[in-house]
Amino acid sequence: MFYTIYDVLLFQMKKKGIEEKELVTILKKNGFKAKQLELLKSNCTTLLPNKLLDKALEIAGLTNLEMNLMLGNVPLEYEDSYLENISRIAKFLTVRELTKNNKNVDAEYRTSKGELYHADCLDVLPMIQSESVDMVFADPPFNLKKEYANGRNDDLSISQYIEWSKLWLDECIRILKPGGSLYIYNIPKWCIYYAEYLCSKICFQNWIAIDMKNSFPIKDKYTPSHYGLLYFTKGTKPKTFNKQRLPIQTCRHCGGEYKDYGGYKDKMNVLGVNIADVWYDIFPVRNGKNRLYNELSIKLLDRIISFSSNEGDLILDPFGGSGTTYAVAELLNRRWIGIELGDCDVIKKRMTSLEKDRNALEKINDEKNVLFTKKSIKLRKKNGFWLPKEEK
Ligand SMILES: C[S@@+](CC[C@H](N)C(=O)[O-])C[C@H]1O[C@@H](n2cnc3c(N)ncnc32)[C@H](O)[C@@H]1O
């Protein structure tokens, strides 16, 4: 399936042996200005004059309906006849043998709880038994032209990136146990495509917004300042959801709470507040060496692994990076399967000396399931703010 008219054009041209550079020349010759080419590439085609859209169809050698079908859309005016003729349409379609990778990849590294594969996840996922994994977390490359030193192109077209994502998403869904949880971390630009696709297969639970601390203003749009964390389950309800609570957010200078709880503080759960779907407390990792691997905070992995799995459960992360998921899984006594296409040395080194991660996890644990952190209790006492009886 295609996601942009531009990708359909590329596909149609390639069939005639015409490459992208030549296509751009053809489009320019047919009246497309630079700005209009940009609109076409980003699929904002409503603003293109009909004359140019007709030209694009002519170049592609397609009717408007054919173009829409290639984009996976059935225009409203055709919907009734499309549905009425669904059996006839299905009869016209033939099955293509999908080349599943039947490679047998050996684990490069093992611990008593997990195994790490130095390979492409599309080669390893098919080896994993169906319905055997309790939770999947995936933090794929964001297709932002980043150098991952793994030989993969991180500058795919929208259609190529989504089609590639659908391959590993399908595998992740297949290997999840009924009731298992799937978490996908990405930028909203890709989460919107993922969410739509996943909604047709498994059950949506949350779109969690993770506040981005280092966001940069971008001309002509609101500053992107959150990552999306999609949370889906295989079935309407998760089989595991070990609810945890967080302390009230307070000012680090005076200890006063940010949110006004009015006269209800006395009635609050002493274990803290429920976790909402906007997370402000996940900070980027300032580990100079591992920046290359886009290392995520262990607080993020601790939260979702603790919520969505129990000790002994099996966790899969198909995009290892620096191995954050595997380190947290190991420390929380979960079994794990890891895959990384690029350099695995940084993961192996991390797994053999988990002291730093263990200490960090202890600190994170101290700040869970309490109404106030130790630090804010001190500040609140000093500044005369309300505290529950047992802390006074
Ligand atoms: C965004 S990083 C993951 C960072 C990780 N969550 C962490 O905390 O360290 C994505 C990783 O996926 C790896 N990768 C990209 N394509 C892959 C593939 N097809 N199979 C396995 N790993 C892949 C990249 O080399 C990169 O290290």
Coordinates of C-alpha atoms and ligand atoms in Angstrom, one line a residue:
M1 CA 0.0 0.0 0.0
F2 CA 1.1 3.6 -0.6
Y3 CA 0.7 6.6 1.7
T4 CA 1.5 9.5 -0.6
I5 CA 0.6 10.3 -4.2
Y6 CA 4.3 11.0 -4.8
D7 CA 5.2 7.4 -3.8
V8 CA 2.6 6.1 -6.2
L9 CA 4.1 8.2 -8.9
L10 CA 7.6 6.9 -8.1
F11 CA 6.2 3.3 -8.2
Q12 CA 4.5 3.9 -11.6
M13 CA 7.6 5.5 -13.0
K14 CA 10.0 2.7 -11.8
K15 CA 7.9 0.3 -13.7
K16 CA 8.9 2.2 -16.8
G17 CA 12.6 2.4 -15.7
I18 CA 12.3 6.1 -14.7
E19 CA 14.2 7.1 -11.5
E20 CA 13.2 9.8 -9.0
K21 CA 15.5 12.5 -10.5
E22 CA 13.9 12.1 -13.8
L23 CA 10.4 12.1 -12.3
V24 CA 11.1 15.5 -10.6
T25 CA 12.2 16.9 -14.0
I26 CA 9.0 15.6 -15.6
L27 CA 6.9 17.1 -12.9
K28 CA 8.7 20.5 -13.2
K29 CA 8.2 20.4 -17.0
N30 CA 4.5 19.8 -16.3
G31 CA 4.2 23.0 -14.3
F32 CA 5.1 21.9 -10.7
K33 CA 6.9 24.7 -8.8
A34 CA 9.2 23.9 -5.9
K35 CA 6.5 24.6 -3.3
Q36 CA 4.0 22.5 -5.1
L37 CA 6.5 19.6 -5.3
E38 CA 6.9 19.9 -1.5
L39 CA 3.1 19.7 -1.1
L40 CA 3.0 16.6 -3.3
K41 CA 5.9 14.9 -1.4
S42 CA 4.3 15.6 1.9
N43 CA 0.8 14.5 0.6
C44 CA -0.8 17.9 1.3
T45 CA -2.4 17.6 -2.1
T46 CA -5.7 19.5 -1.3
L47 CA -3.8 22.7 -2.0
L48 CA -2.6 21.7 -5.4
P49 CA -4.6 23.1 -8.3
N50 CA -6.8 20.5 -10.0
K51 CA -4.9 21.1 -13.2
L52 CA -1.7 19.8 -11.5
L53 CA -3.4 16.9 -9.9
D54 CA -4.8 15.9 -13.3
K55 CA -1.2 16.1 -14.6
A56 CA 0.1 13.9 -11.8
L57 CA -2.6 11.3 -12.7
E58 CA -1.7 11.6 -16.3
I59 CA 2.0 11.1 -15.6
A60 CA 1.1 8.1 -13.4
G61 CA -1.2 6.7 -16.1
L62 CA -4.0 6.3 -13.5
T63 CA -7.5 7.4 -13.0
N64 CA -8.5 9.3 -9.9
L65 CA -10.2 6.1 -8.5
E66 CA -7.2 4.0 -9.3
M67 CA -4.9 6.4 -7.5
N68 CA -7.2 6.4 -4.4
L69 CA -7.3 2.6 -4.4
M70 CA -3.5 2.5 -4.5
L71 CA -3.6 4.8 -1.4
G72 CA -5.9 2.4 0.3
N73 CA -8.9 4.8 0.1
V74 CA -12.3 4.0 -1.3
P75 CA -13.9 7.4 -2.2
L76 CA -17.2 7.9 -0.4
E77 CA -19.2 7.9 -3.7
Y78 CA -17.9 4.4 -4.5
E79 CA -18.3 3.0 -1.1
D80 CA -21.7 1.4 -1.6
S81 CA -20.7 -0.3 -4.9
Y82 CA -17.4 -1.3 -3.4
L83 CA -19.1 -3.1 -0.5
E84 CA -21.7 -4.6 -2.8
N85 CA -19.0 -6.1 -5.0
I86 CA -16.6 -7.1 -2.3
S87 CA -16.8 -10.8 -3.2
R88 CA -16.2 -10.1 -6.9
I89 CA -13.3 -7.8 -6.1
A90 CA -11.8 -10.4 -3.8
K91 CA -12.0 -13.0 -6.6
F92 CA -9.8 -10.8 -8.8
L93 CA -7.0 -10.6 -6.2
T94 CA -4.3 -13.2 -6.2
V95 CA -2.1 -14.2 -3.4
R96 CA 1.6 -13.3 -3.5
E97 CA 3.9 -15.7 -1.7
L98 CA 5.4 -13.5 1.1
T99 CA 9.1 -14.3 1.5
K100 CA 9.3 -14.9 5.2
N101 CA 12.9 -15.0 6.4
N102 CA 13.6 -18.5 7.3
K103 CA 17.1 -17.8 8.4
N104 CA 18.3 -19.5 11.5
V105 CA 20.1 -16.8 13.6
D106 CA 22.1 -17.8 16.7
A107 CA 22.0 -15.7 19.8
E108 CA 25.2 -13.6 20.1
Y109 CA 25.0 -13.3 23.9
R110 CA 23.0 -14.9 26.7
T111 CA 22.4 -14.3 30.4
S112 CA 20.3 -16.7 32.6
K113 CA 17.3 -14.6 31.7
G114 CA 17.8 -13.4 28.2
E115 CA 19.3 -13.6 24.8
L116 CA 20.6 -11.0 22.4
Y117 CA 20.6 -11.4 18.6
H118 CA 23.0 -9.4 16.5
A119 CA 20.8 -9.3 13.4
D120 CA 18.0 -7.6 11.5
C121 CA 14.8 -8.0 13.6
L122 CA 12.9 -9.2 10.5
D123 CA 15.2 -12.2 10.5
V124 CA 14.8 -13.0 14.2
L125 CA 11.1 -12.3 14.8
P126 CA 9.8 -15.1 12.6
M127 CA 11.9 -17.6 14.7
I128 CA 9.9 -16.7 17.8
Q129 CA 7.0 -18.9 18.7
S130 CA 3.5 -17.4 18.3
E131 CA 1.8 -16.2 21.5
S132 CA 4.9 -16.7 23.6
V133 CA 5.8 -13.1 24.7
D134 CA 4.1 -11.2 27.5
M135 CA 5.1 -7.6 26.6
V136 CA 6.8 -5.9 23.6
F137 CA 8.5 -2.6 23.7
A138 CA 9.8 -1.1 20.5
D139 CA 11.7 2.1 19.9
P140 CA 12.5 1.9 16.2
P141 CA 14.7 4.3 14.3
F142 CA 12.6 7.5 13.6
N143 CA 13.6 7.7 9.9
L144 CA 15.2 11.1 10.5
K145 CA 18.3 10.5 8.3
K146 CA 20.3 9.5 11.4
E147 CA 23.5 7.6 11.2
Y148 CA 23.0 4.4 13.1
A149 CA 26.2 2.7 11.9
N150 CA 24.1 -0.4 11.1
G151 CA 24.1 -0.2 7.4
R152 CA 20.4 0.6 7.2
N153 CA 19.0 3.6 5.4
D154 CA 17.3 5.9 7.9
D155 CA 15.8 8.1 5.1
L156 CA 13.0 6.1 3.6
S157 CA 9.9 7.5 1.9
I158 CA 6.8 7.6 4.0
S159 CA 5.4 4.5 2.3
Q160 CA 8.7 2.5 2.6
Y161 CA 9.0 3.4 6.3
I162 CA 5.3 2.4 7.1
E163 CA 5.5 -0.7 5.0
W164 CA 8.7 -1.8 6.8
S165 CA 7.1 -0.9 10.2
K166 CA 4.0 -3.0 9.3
L167 CA 6.3 -6.1 8.8
W168 CA 7.7 -6.0 12.3
L169 CA 4.5 -4.8 13.9
D170 CA 2.7 -7.8 12.5
E171 CA 5.4 -10.1 13.9
C172 CA 5.2 -8.4 17.3
I173 CA 1.4 -8.9 17.3
R174 CA 1.8 -12.6 16.3
I175 CA 4.2 -13.4 19.1
L176 CA 2.3 -11.6 21.8
K177 CA 0.3 -13.7 24.2
P178 CA -3.5 -13.0 24.4
G179 CA -3.8 -10.1 26.8
G180 CA -0.1 -9.1 26.2
S181 CA 0.9 -5.5 25.9
L182 CA 2.6 -3.7 23.0
Y183 CA 4.3 -0.4 23.5
I184 CA 5.7 1.6 20.6
Y185 CA 7.8 4.7 21.2
N186 CA 8.0 7.1 18.3
I187 CA 7.5 10.7 17.2
P188 CA 3.8 11.7 16.6
K189 CA 4.4 11.9 12.8
W190 CA 4.8 8.1 12.7
C191 CA 2.5 7.3 15.7
I192 CA -0.5 8.4 13.7
Y193 CA 0.1 5.8 11.0
Y194 CA 1.0 3.1 13.5
A195 CA -2.1 3.8 15.6
E196 CA -4.4 3.5 12.6
Y197 CA -2.8 0.3 11.5
L198 CA -2.7 -1.3 15.0
C199 CA -6.4 -0.3 15.6
S200 CA -7.5 -2.8 12.9
K201 CA -5.7 -5.7 14.7
I202 CA -5.4 -5.2 18.4
C203 CA -7.0 -2.9 21.1
F204 CA -6.0 0.6 21.7
Q205 CA -5.5 1.6 25.4
N206 CA -3.5 4.8 25.5
W207 CA -1.5 7.4 23.5
I208 CA 0.9 8.5 26.2
A209 CA 2.6 11.8 25.6
I210 CA 6.2 11.9 27.0
D211 CA 7.3 15.4 27.5
M212 CA 10.4 16.2 25.5
K213 CA 12.9 18.2 27.4
N214 CA 15.2 19.3 24.6
S215 CA 12.7 20.5 22.1
F216 CA 13.7 23.1 19.5
P217 CA 11.3 25.7 18.0
I218 CA 10.4 25.1 14.4
K219 CA 9.4 28.0 12.1
D220 CA 5.7 28.0 11.3
K221 CA 4.5 25.3 13.7
Y222 CA 4.1 24.6 17.4
T223 CA 7.3 23.3 18.9
P224 CA 7.1 19.5 18.9
S225 CA 7.5 18.7 22.5
H226 CA 6.4 15.2 23.1
Y227 CA 7.2 11.7 22.0
G228 CA 4.3 9.3 21.6
L229 CA 4.2 6.1 23.5
L230 CA 1.4 3.9 22.0
Y231 CA 0.0 1.3 24.3
F232 CA -2.1 -1.5 22.8
T233 CA -3.2 -4.9 24.1
K234 CA -3.9 -8.1 22.3
G235 CA -7.5 -8.3 23.5
T236 CA -9.8 -5.8 25.0
K237 CA -8.1 -5.9 28.4
P238 CA -4.4 -6.4 29.5
K239 CA -3.7 -9.6 31.3
T240 CA -1.3 -7.7 33.5
F241 CA -1.6 -4.1 34.8
N242 CA 0.2 -3.7 38.1
K243 CA -0.9 -0.2 38.9
Q244 CA 1.6 2.0 40.5
R245 CA 1.4 5.5 41.8
L246 CA 3.5 8.6 41.7
P247 CA 4.2 11.4 44.2
I248 CA 2.4 14.7 43.8
Q249 CA 4.4 17.0 41.6
T250 CA 6.0 19.7 43.7
C251 CA 8.3 22.7 43.2
R252 CA 11.9 21.7 43.7
H253 CA 12.7 25.0 45.4
C254 CA 9.8 25.4 47.9
G255 CA 8.1 22.0 47.9
G256 CA 4.6 23.5 47.1
E257 CA 2.4 21.4 44.8
Y258 CA 1.9 22.5 41.2
K259 CA -1.7 21.4 41.0
D260 CA -4.4 22.7 43.3
Y261 CA -5.9 19.8 45.2
G262 CA -8.0 22.3 47.2
G263 CA -9.4 20.9 50.4
Y264 CA -9.1 17.3 49.3
K265 CA -5.5 16.6 50.3
D266 CA -6.6 14.8 53.4
K267 CA -8.6 12.3 51.4
M268 CA -5.7 11.5 49.0
N269 CA -4.2 8.1 48.7
V270 CA -1.0 8.0 50.8
L271 CA 0.6 5.9 48.0
G272 CA 0.4 8.9 45.6
V273 CA -1.6 9.9 42.5
N274 CA -2.6 7.8 39.6
I275 CA -0.4 7.9 36.6
A276 CA -2.0 9.9 33.8
D277 CA -1.2 9.7 30.1
V278 CA 1.1 12.7 30.0
W279 CA 4.5 11.9 31.5
Y280 CA 6.6 14.9 32.5
D281 CA 9.0 13.0 34.7
I282 CA 11.0 11.1 32.0
F283 CA 14.3 12.9 31.3
P284 CA 16.8 12.3 28.4
V285 CA 19.9 10.3 29.3
R286 CA 23.0 12.5 29.4
N287 CA 25.4 9.6 28.7
G288 CA 27.7 11.2 26.2
K289 CA 29.1 7.8 25.1
N290 CA 25.8 6.2 24.5
R291 CA 24.0 9.1 22.8
L292 CA 24.9 7.4 19.6
Y293 CA 22.5 4.6 20.6
N294 CA 19.6 6.9 21.5
E295 CA 19.6 5.5 25.0
L296 CA 16.2 5.9 26.7
S297 CA 15.7 6.6 30.4
I298 CA 15.5 3.4 32.6
K299 CA 12.6 5.2 34.4
L300 CA 10.5 4.8 31.3
L301 CA 11.3 1.1 30.9
D302 CA 10.9 0.5 34.6
R303 CA 7.4 2.0 34.5
I304 CA 6.1 0.0 31.6
I305 CA 7.8 -3.3 32.4
S306 CA 6.5 -3.0 36.0
F307 CA 3.0 -2.2 34.9
S308 CA 2.6 -4.7 32.1
S309 CA 4.6 -7.8 33.2
N310 CA 5.3 -9.9 36.3
E311 CA 8.5 -11.6 37.4
G312 CA 9.4 -14.4 35.0
D313 CA 7.5 -13.0 32.1
L314 CA 9.1 -12.7 28.7
I315 CA 9.8 -9.2 27.3
L316 CA 10.8 -8.5 23.7
D317 CA 12.5 -5.4 22.3
P318 CA 13.4 -5.7 18.6
F319 CA 15.5 -2.5 18.5
G320 CA 18.2 -2.8 21.2
G321 CA 20.2 0.4 20.9
S322 CA 22.2 0.6 24.1
G323 CA 20.1 -2.2 25.7
T324 CA 18.0 -0.2 28.2
T325 CA 15.0 -2.6 28.0
Y326 CA 17.3 -5.6 28.5
A327 CA 19.0 -4.1 31.5
V328 CA 15.7 -3.2 33.2
A329 CA 14.2 -6.6 32.4
E330 CA 17.2 -8.4 33.9
L331 CA 17.1 -6.3 37.1
L332 CA 13.3 -6.8 37.5
N333 CA 13.7 -10.5 37.0
R334 CA 11.9 -10.7 33.7
R335 CA 13.1 -12.9 30.8
W336 CA 14.0 -11.0 27.7
I337 CA 14.7 -11.3 24.0
G338 CA 16.9 -8.6 22.4
I339 CA 17.8 -7.8 18.8
E340 CA 20.2 -5.2 17.5
L341 CA 21.3 -4.8 13.9
G342 CA 24.2 -2.5 14.7
D343 CA 27.0 -2.8 17.2
C344 CA 26.1 -5.1 20.1
D345 CA 29.2 -4.5 22.2
V346 CA 27.7 -1.6 24.2
I347 CA 24.7 -3.8 25.2
K348 CA 27.0 -6.8 26.2
K349 CA 29.2 -4.5 28.2
R350 CA 26.1 -3.0 29.9
M351 CA 24.7 -6.4 30.8
T352 CA 27.9 -7.5 32.4
S353 CA 28.1 -4.5 34.8
L354 CA 24.6 -3.6 35.8
E355 CA 25.6 -1.7 39.0
K356 CA 24.9 1.8 37.6
D357 CA 21.4 0.7 36.4
R358 CA 20.7 -1.1 39.6
N359 CA 21.5 2.0 41.7
A360 CA 19.4 4.2 39.4
L361 CA 16.5 1.7 39.7
E362 CA 16.7 1.9 43.5
K363 CA 16.4 5.6 43.4
I364 CA 13.4 5.4 41.1
N365 CA 11.7 2.9 43.4
D366 CA 12.1 5.3 46.4
E367 CA 10.0 7.8 44.5
K368 CA 7.2 5.5 43.6
N369 CA 4.0 4.8 45.5
V370 CA 4.5 7.7 48.0
L371 CA 2.5 10.9 48.2
F372 CA 5.6 13.0 48.6
T373 CA 9.3 12.3 47.9
K374 CA 11.7 12.5 50.8
K375 CA 13.1 15.7 49.4
S376 CA 9.8 17.4 49.0
I377 CA 8.8 16.3 52.6
K378 CA 11.8 18.1 53.9
L379 CA 11.0 21.2 51.9
R380 CA 7.3 21.1 52.8
K381 CA 8.1 20.8 56.5
K382 CA 10.5 23.8 56.3
N383 CA 8.0 25.9 54.4
G384 CA 4.9 24.9 56.4
F385 CA 3.0 23.1 53.6
W386 CA 0.4 20.4 54.3
L387 CA 1.7 16.9 55.0
P388 CA -0.2 13.7 55.8
K389 CA -0.4 12.8 59.5
E390 CA 2.2 10.1 59.3
E391 CA 4.8 12.5 57.8
K392 CA 4.3 15.4 60.2
Ligands
LIG1 C1 16.1 4.4 18.6 S1 17.4 3.1 18.8 C2 16.8 2.2 20.2 C3 17.4 2.8 21.6 C4 17.0 1.9 22.8 N1 15.6 2.0 23.1 C5 17.9 2.3 24.0 O1 17.3 2.8 25.0 O2 19.1 2.3 23.9 C6 17.0 2.1 17.5 C7 18.0 1.0 17.3 O3 17.4 0.0 16.4 C8 18.5 -0.5 15.6 N2 17.9 -1.0 14.4 C9 17.5 -0.3 13.3 N3 17.0 -1.2 12.4 C10 17.0 -2.4 12.9 C11 16.6 -3.7 12.5 N4 16.0 -3.8 11.3 N5 16.7 -4.7 13.3 C12 17.3 -4.6 14.5 N6 17.7 -3.4 15.0 C13 17.6 -2.3 14.2 C14 19.4 0.7 15.4 O4 20.7 0.3 15.1 C15 19.3 1.4 16.7 O5 20.4 1.0 17.6

